[in-house]
Amino acid sequence: DPNDHLQYMRLALDQAQESPPKPTNFCVGALLVDADTGTILERGYTLECEGNTHAEQCCLIKFAKAHGLPEERVGEVLPADTVIYTTMEPCNKRSVGNIPCVDRLIRTKGPDGRLRIKKVYLGVKEPEKFVGANEGIAKLQQHGIECIHVPGLEERILQVATAGHET
Ligand SMILES: Nc1nc(=O)c(N)c(NC[C@H](O)[C@H](O)[C@H](O)COP(=O)(O)O)[nH]1
Ligand SMILES: [Zn+2]
């Protein structure tokens, strides 16, 4: 029910607040949840894992690592009905050498070839500050991943996301 979504998004925002502010990106938080049981599988925030990592990417890295796998094989161990809550819509364009999170989410397939991440709950769309319009939502939906906006925390999410930006 909507209150559950808001509760999970609040926890994702708690993660975003852990992210070290930077002028060149946003502080974002994410939560991986098993939709069948409501269990929180993993949490993450921007730059939590080594390298120029995104919040969604950190959730996948950490969950895979807990199962002794590299991030690109996380689909093999995610529950069949996994969802991700992210305070900001997944990126569709990264600075050089990084795979966008949209592509990371789309490739989370199980051995049966079926998607493991079925829904993306997002707190805000990405402000067009770094990469222009983010076409990520359209691409996710084209691949059968439903994107749902969870209203109510937009102001706080953006305040936290832009903490490192000069005012
Ligand atoms: N959904 C999302 N999760 C994150 O953890 C994060 N940092 C962003 N931020 C989007 C922003 O557009 C990019 O972070 C900048 O464009 C810089 O790109 P890099 O991160 O250096 O590849 N977006
Ligand atoms: Zn990303």
PDB file of C-alpha atoms and ligand atoms in Angstrom:
ATOM      1  CA  ASP A   1       0.000   0.000   0.000  1.00  0.00           C
ATOM      2  CA  PRO A   2       1.153   3.583  -0.612  1.00  0.00           C
ATOM      3  CA  ASN A   3       2.329   4.008   2.978  1.00  0.00           C
ATOM      4  CA  ASP A   4       4.702   1.078   2.567  1.00  0.00           C
ATOM      5  CA  HIS A   5       6.163   2.702  -0.567  1.00  0.00           C
ATOM      6  CA  LEU A   6       6.653   5.958   1.324  1.00  0.00           C
ATOM      7  CA  GLN A   7       8.282   4.091   4.199  1.00  0.00           C
ATOM      8  CA  TYR A   8      10.760   2.386   1.874  1.00  0.00           C
ATOM      9  CA  MET A   9      11.440   5.698   0.079  1.00  0.00           C
ATOM     10  CA  ARG A  10      12.156   7.312   3.462  1.00  0.00           C
ATOM     11  CA  LEU A  11      14.745   4.594   4.105  1.00  0.00           C
ATOM     12  CA  ALA A  12      16.240   5.256   0.664  1.00  0.00           C
ATOM     13  CA  LEU A  13      16.438   8.948   1.573  1.00  0.00           C
ATOM     14  CA  ASP A  14      18.238   7.984   4.810  1.00  0.00           C
ATOM     15  CA  GLN A  15      20.782   6.252   2.576  1.00  0.00           C
ATOM     16  CA  ALA A  16      21.140   9.324   0.338  1.00  0.00           C
ATOM     17  CA  GLN A  17      22.066  11.366   3.403  1.00  0.00           C
ATOM     18  CA  GLU A  18      25.086   9.104   3.904  1.00  0.00           C
ATOM     19  CA  SER A  19      26.513  10.053   0.511  1.00  0.00           C
ATOM     20  CA  PRO A  20      29.519  12.434   0.490  1.00  0.00           C
ATOM     21  CA  PRO A  21      28.320  15.610  -1.328  1.00  0.00           C
ATOM     22  CA  LYS A  22      30.032  16.362  -4.667  1.00  0.00           C
ATOM     23  CA  PRO A  23      29.423  19.281  -7.056  1.00  0.00           C
ATOM     24  CA  THR A  24      29.575  16.964 -10.066  1.00  0.00           C
ATOM     25  CA  ASN A  25      26.784  14.550  -9.238  1.00  0.00           C
ATOM     26  CA  PHE A  26      23.783  13.930  -6.983  1.00  0.00           C
ATOM     27  CA  CYS A  27      23.597  12.258  -3.564  1.00  0.00           C
ATOM     28  CA  VAL A  28      21.139   9.426  -4.106  1.00  0.00           C
ATOM     29  CA  GLY A  29      19.970   6.513  -1.962  1.00  0.00           C
ATOM     30  CA  ALA A  30      18.434   3.175  -2.972  1.00  0.00           C
ATOM     31  CA  LEU A  31      16.896   0.055  -1.472  1.00  0.00           C
ATOM     32  CA  LEU A  32      16.493  -3.406  -2.989  1.00  0.00           C
ATOM     33  CA  VAL A  33      13.282  -5.054  -1.734  1.00  0.00           C
ATOM     34  CA  ASP A  34      11.790  -8.529  -2.222  1.00  0.00           C
ATOM     35  CA  ALA A  35       8.270  -7.594  -3.322  1.00  0.00           C
ATOM     36  CA  ASP A  36       6.808 -10.949  -2.253  1.00  0.00           C
ATOM     37  CA  THR A  37       7.946 -10.681   1.365  1.00  0.00           C
ATOM     38  CA  GLY A  38       8.679  -6.960   1.825  1.00  0.00           C
ATOM     39  CA  THR A  39      12.183  -7.907   2.995  1.00  0.00           C
ATOM     40  CA  ILE A  40      14.879  -5.286   2.454  1.00  0.00           C
ATOM     41  CA  LEU A  41      17.583  -7.156   0.539  1.00  0.00           C
ATOM     42  CA  GLU A  42      20.189  -4.379   0.354  1.00  0.00           C
ATOM     43  CA  ARG A  43      20.668  -0.650   0.711  1.00  0.00           C
ATOM     44  CA  GLY A  44      23.136   1.707  -0.972  1.00  0.00           C
ATOM     45  CA  TYR A  45      24.135   5.301  -1.609  1.00  0.00           C
ATOM     46  CA  THR A  46      26.168   7.235  -4.157  1.00  0.00           C
ATOM     47  CA  LEU A  47      29.915   6.592  -3.806  1.00  0.00           C
ATOM     48  CA  GLU A  48      29.412   3.958  -1.063  1.00  0.00           C
ATOM     49  CA  CYS A  49      31.305   1.334  -3.026  1.00  0.00           C
ATOM     50  CA  GLU A  50      34.733   2.082  -4.429  1.00  0.00           C
ATOM     51  CA  GLY A  51      34.941   4.043  -7.652  1.00  0.00           C
ATOM     52  CA  ASN A  52      32.462   6.520  -9.045  1.00  0.00           C
ATOM     53  CA  THR A  53      29.497   4.352  -8.006  1.00  0.00           C
ATOM     54  CA  HIS A  54      25.800   5.175  -8.043  1.00  0.00           C
ATOM     55  CA  ALA A  55      23.330   4.251  -5.305  1.00  0.00           C
ATOM     56  CA  GLU A  56      21.497   1.659  -7.414  1.00  0.00           C
ATOM     57  CA  GLN A  57      24.807   0.204  -8.576  1.00  0.00           C
ATOM     58  CA  CYS A  58      25.973  -0.115  -4.932  1.00  0.00           C
ATOM     59  CA  CYS A  59      22.859  -2.112  -4.005  1.00  0.00           C
ATOM     60  CA  LEU A  60      23.572  -4.549  -6.841  1.00  0.00           C
ATOM     61  CA  ILE A  61      27.316  -4.750  -6.068  1.00  0.00           C
ATOM     62  CA  LYS A  62      26.693  -5.423  -2.370  1.00  0.00           C
ATOM     63  CA  PHE A  63      23.943  -8.005  -2.909  1.00  0.00           C
ATOM     64  CA  ALA A  64      26.026  -9.867  -5.487  1.00  0.00           C
ATOM     65  CA  LYS A  65      29.096  -9.716  -3.221  1.00  0.00           C
ATOM     66  CA  ALA A  66      27.089 -11.199  -0.329  1.00  0.00           C
ATOM     67  CA  HIS A  67      26.514 -14.174  -2.649  1.00  0.00           C
ATOM     68  CA  GLY A  68      30.112 -14.346  -3.834  1.00  0.00           C
ATOM     69  CA  LEU A  69      29.287 -13.006  -7.293  1.00  0.00           C
ATOM     70  CA  PRO A  70      30.351  -9.988  -9.376  1.00  0.00           C
ATOM     71  CA  GLU A  71      27.662  -7.351  -9.920  1.00  0.00           C
ATOM     72  CA  GLU A  72      27.013  -8.358 -13.512  1.00  0.00           C
ATOM     73  CA  ARG A  73      25.791 -11.787 -12.291  1.00  0.00           C
ATOM     74  CA  VAL A  74      23.469 -10.420  -9.582  1.00  0.00           C
ATOM     75  CA  GLY A  75      20.391 -11.529 -11.555  1.00  0.00           C
ATOM     76  CA  GLU A  76      21.296 -15.153 -10.784  1.00  0.00           C
ATOM     77  CA  VAL A  77      20.686 -14.668  -7.037  1.00  0.00           C
ATOM     78  CA  LEU A  78      18.021 -11.942  -6.820  1.00  0.00           C
ATOM     79  CA  PRO A  79      14.524 -13.101  -5.840  1.00  0.00           C
ATOM     80  CA  ALA A  80      12.188 -13.474  -8.805  1.00  0.00           C
ATOM     81  CA  ASP A  81      10.104 -10.473  -7.774  1.00  0.00           C
ATOM     82  CA  THR A  82      12.601  -7.827  -6.737  1.00  0.00           C
ATOM     83  CA  VAL A  83      11.915  -4.094  -6.789  1.00  0.00           C
ATOM     84  CA  ILE A  84      14.209  -1.122  -6.273  1.00  0.00           C
ATOM     85  CA  TYR A  85      13.399   2.127  -4.498  1.00  0.00           C
ATOM     86  CA  THR A  86      15.686   4.972  -5.545  1.00  0.00           C
ATOM     87  CA  THR A  87      15.400   8.583  -4.495  1.00  0.00           C
ATOM     88  CA  MET A  88      16.260   9.668  -8.061  1.00  0.00           C
ATOM     89  CA  GLU A  89      15.360   7.973 -11.341  1.00  0.00           C
ATOM     90  CA  PRO A  90      18.136   5.652 -12.581  1.00  0.00           C
ATOM     91  CA  CYS A  91      20.694   7.273 -14.863  1.00  0.00           C
ATOM     92  CA  ASN A  92      20.696   6.598 -18.557  1.00  0.00           C
ATOM     93  CA  LYS A  93      23.989   8.296 -19.407  1.00  0.00           C
ATOM     94  CA  ARG A  94      27.191   8.187 -17.376  1.00  0.00           C
ATOM     95  CA  SER A  95      30.569   9.854 -17.603  1.00  0.00           C
ATOM     96  CA  VAL A  96      33.042   7.885 -19.667  1.00  0.00           C
ATOM     97  CA  GLY A  97      33.567   4.218 -18.889  1.00  0.00           C
ATOM     98  CA  ASN A  98      30.586   3.627 -16.624  1.00  0.00           C
ATOM     99  CA  ILE A  99      27.506   1.561 -17.445  1.00  0.00           C
ATOM    100  CA  PRO A 100      24.264   3.475 -16.754  1.00  0.00           C
ATOM    101  CA  CYS A 101      22.086   2.054 -13.990  1.00  0.00           C
ATOM    102  CA  VAL A 102      19.194   1.603 -16.429  1.00  0.00           C
ATOM    103  CA  ASP A 103      21.342  -0.944 -18.272  1.00  0.00           C
ATOM    104  CA  ARG A 104      22.406  -2.595 -15.014  1.00  0.00           C
ATOM    105  CA  LEU A 105      18.760  -3.032 -14.004  1.00  0.00           C
ATOM    106  CA  ILE A 106      17.723  -4.397 -17.411  1.00  0.00           C
ATOM    107  CA  ARG A 107      20.459  -7.031 -17.368  1.00  0.00           C
ATOM    108  CA  THR A 108      19.412  -8.473 -13.967  1.00  0.00           C
ATOM    109  CA  LYS A 109      18.029 -11.634 -15.531  1.00  0.00           C
ATOM    110  CA  GLY A 110      17.832 -15.042 -13.901  1.00  0.00           C
ATOM    111  CA  PRO A 111      19.101 -18.311 -15.435  1.00  0.00           C
ATOM    112  CA  ASP A 112      15.608 -18.578 -16.948  1.00  0.00           C
ATOM    113  CA  GLY A 113      16.304 -15.372 -18.848  1.00  0.00           C
ATOM    114  CA  ARG A 114      13.515 -13.558 -17.041  1.00  0.00           C
ATOM    115  CA  LEU A 115      13.919 -10.104 -15.466  1.00  0.00           C
ATOM    116  CA  ARG A 116      14.450 -10.154 -11.709  1.00  0.00           C
ATOM    117  CA  ILE A 117      13.870  -6.449 -11.070  1.00  0.00           C
ATOM    118  CA  LYS A 118      10.272  -5.848 -12.022  1.00  0.00           C
ATOM    119  CA  LYS A 119       9.625  -2.329 -10.735  1.00  0.00           C
ATOM    120  CA  VAL A 120      11.521   0.877 -10.044  1.00  0.00           C
ATOM    121  CA  TYR A 121       9.987   3.196  -7.459  1.00  0.00           C
ATOM    122  CA  LEU A 122      11.498   6.672  -7.775  1.00  0.00           C
ATOM    123  CA  GLY A 123      11.316   9.746  -5.569  1.00  0.00           C
ATOM    124  CA  VAL A 124      12.147  12.328  -8.238  1.00  0.00           C
ATOM    125  CA  LYS A 125      13.042  12.542 -11.887  1.00  0.00           C
ATOM    126  CA  GLU A 126      16.651  13.594 -12.485  1.00  0.00           C
ATOM    127  CA  PRO A 127      17.093  17.371 -12.703  1.00  0.00           C
ATOM    128  CA  GLU A 128      18.500  18.282 -16.124  1.00  0.00           C
ATOM    129  CA  LYS A 129      21.732  19.609 -14.678  1.00  0.00           C
ATOM    130  CA  PHE A 130      24.366  17.173 -15.884  1.00  0.00           C
ATOM    131  CA  VAL A 131      23.082  15.105 -18.777  1.00  0.00           C
ATOM    132  CA  GLY A 132      19.989  16.839 -20.079  1.00  0.00           C
ATOM    133  CA  ALA A 133      16.702  14.955 -20.190  1.00  0.00           C
ATOM    134  CA  ASN A 134      16.948  11.470 -18.714  1.00  0.00           C
ATOM    135  CA  GLU A 135      15.257   8.999 -21.095  1.00  0.00           C
ATOM    136  CA  GLY A 136      15.802   6.219 -18.570  1.00  0.00           C
ATOM    137  CA  ILE A 137      12.172   5.715 -17.606  1.00  0.00           C
ATOM    138  CA  ALA A 138      11.129   5.141 -21.211  1.00  0.00           C
ATOM    139  CA  LYS A 139      13.939   2.635 -21.726  1.00  0.00           C
ATOM    140  CA  LEU A 140      13.093   0.745 -18.524  1.00  0.00           C
ATOM    141  CA  GLN A 141       9.442   0.496 -19.552  1.00  0.00           C
ATOM    142  CA  GLN A 142      10.374  -0.666 -23.031  1.00  0.00           C
ATOM    143  CA  HIS A 143      12.147  -3.557 -21.305  1.00  0.00           C
ATOM    144  CA  GLY A 144       9.128  -4.403 -19.176  1.00  0.00           C
ATOM    145  CA  ILE A 145      10.285  -2.683 -15.983  1.00  0.00           C
ATOM    146  CA  GLU A 146       7.487  -0.569 -14.489  1.00  0.00           C
ATOM    147  CA  CYS A 147       8.499   2.851 -13.134  1.00  0.00           C
ATOM    148  CA  ILE A 148       6.373   4.316 -10.371  1.00  0.00           C
ATOM    149  CA  HIS A 149       6.758   7.735  -8.794  1.00  0.00           C
ATOM    150  CA  VAL A 150       6.361   7.737  -5.007  1.00  0.00           C
ATOM    151  CA  PRO A 151       5.209  11.285  -4.148  1.00  0.00           C
ATOM    152  CA  GLY A 152       5.800  13.183  -0.930  1.00  0.00           C
ATOM    153  CA  LEU A 153       9.550  13.518  -0.400  1.00  0.00           C
ATOM    154  CA  GLU A 154      10.587  15.507  -3.471  1.00  0.00           C
ATOM    155  CA  GLU A 155      11.818  18.603  -1.637  1.00  0.00           C
ATOM    156  CA  ARG A 156      13.937  16.663   0.867  1.00  0.00           C
ATOM    157  CA  ILE A 157      15.275  14.350  -1.832  1.00  0.00           C
ATOM    158  CA  LEU A 158      16.441  17.252  -3.995  1.00  0.00           C
ATOM    159  CA  GLN A 159      17.887  19.101  -1.007  1.00  0.00           C
ATOM    160  CA  VAL A 160      19.979  16.047  -0.103  1.00  0.00           C
ATOM    161  CA  ALA A 161      20.804  15.267  -3.752  1.00  0.00           C
ATOM    162  CA  THR A 162      22.291  18.707  -4.384  1.00  0.00           C
ATOM    163  CA  ALA A 163      24.057  19.081  -1.024  1.00  0.00           C
ATOM    164  CA  GLY A 164      27.430  19.348  -2.727  1.00  0.00           C
ATOM    165  CA  HIS A 165      26.343  21.884  -5.317  1.00  0.00           C
ATOM    166  CA  GLU A 166      27.299  25.498  -4.893  1.00  0.00           C
ATOM    167  CA  THR A 167      24.129  27.448  -4.169  1.00  0.00           C
TER     168      THR A 167
HETATM  169  N1  LIG B   1      20.026   7.815 -10.128  1.00  0.00           N
HETATM  170  C1  LIG B   1      21.247   8.293  -9.780  1.00  0.00           C
HETATM  171  N2  LIG B   1      21.928   7.661  -8.792  1.00  0.00           N
HETATM  172  C2  LIG B   1      23.146   8.139  -8.371  1.00  0.00           C
HETATM  173  O1  LIG B   1      23.744   7.560  -7.450  1.00  0.00           O
HETATM  174  C3  LIG B   1      23.693   9.308  -9.001  1.00  0.00           C
HETATM  175  N3  LIG B   1      24.902   9.828  -8.581  1.00  0.00           N
HETATM  176  C4  LIG B   1      22.956   9.907 -10.037  1.00  0.00           C
HETATM  177  N4  LIG B   1      23.481  10.996 -10.664  1.00  0.00           N
HETATM  178  C5  LIG B   1      23.078  11.315 -12.019  1.00  0.00           C
HETATM  179  C6  LIG B   1      24.057  12.312 -12.630  1.00  0.00           C
HETATM  180  O2  LIG B   1      23.588  12.653 -13.911  1.00  0.00           O
HETATM  181  C7  LIG B   1      25.473  11.708 -12.797  1.00  0.00           C
HETATM  182  O3  LIG B   1      25.986  11.277 -11.588  1.00  0.00           O
HETATM  183  C8  LIG B   1      26.376  12.785 -13.357  1.00  0.00           C
HETATM  184  O4  LIG B   1      26.017  12.970 -14.707  1.00  0.00           O
HETATM  185  C9  LIG B   1      27.832  12.397 -13.303  1.00  0.00           C
HETATM  186  O5  LIG B   1      27.981  11.173 -13.975  1.00  0.00           O
HETATM  187  P1  LIG B   1      28.913  10.075 -13.278  1.00  0.00           P
HETATM  188  O6  LIG B   1      28.205   9.691 -12.014  1.00  0.00           O
HETATM  189  O7  LIG B   1      30.249  10.746 -13.008  1.00  0.00           O
HETATM  190  O8  LIG B   1      28.988   8.960 -14.292  1.00  0.00           O
HETATM  191  N5  LIG B   1      21.737   9.401 -10.415  1.00  0.00           N
HETATM  192 ZN    ZN B   2      23.232   5.514 -12.190  1.00  0.00          ZN
END
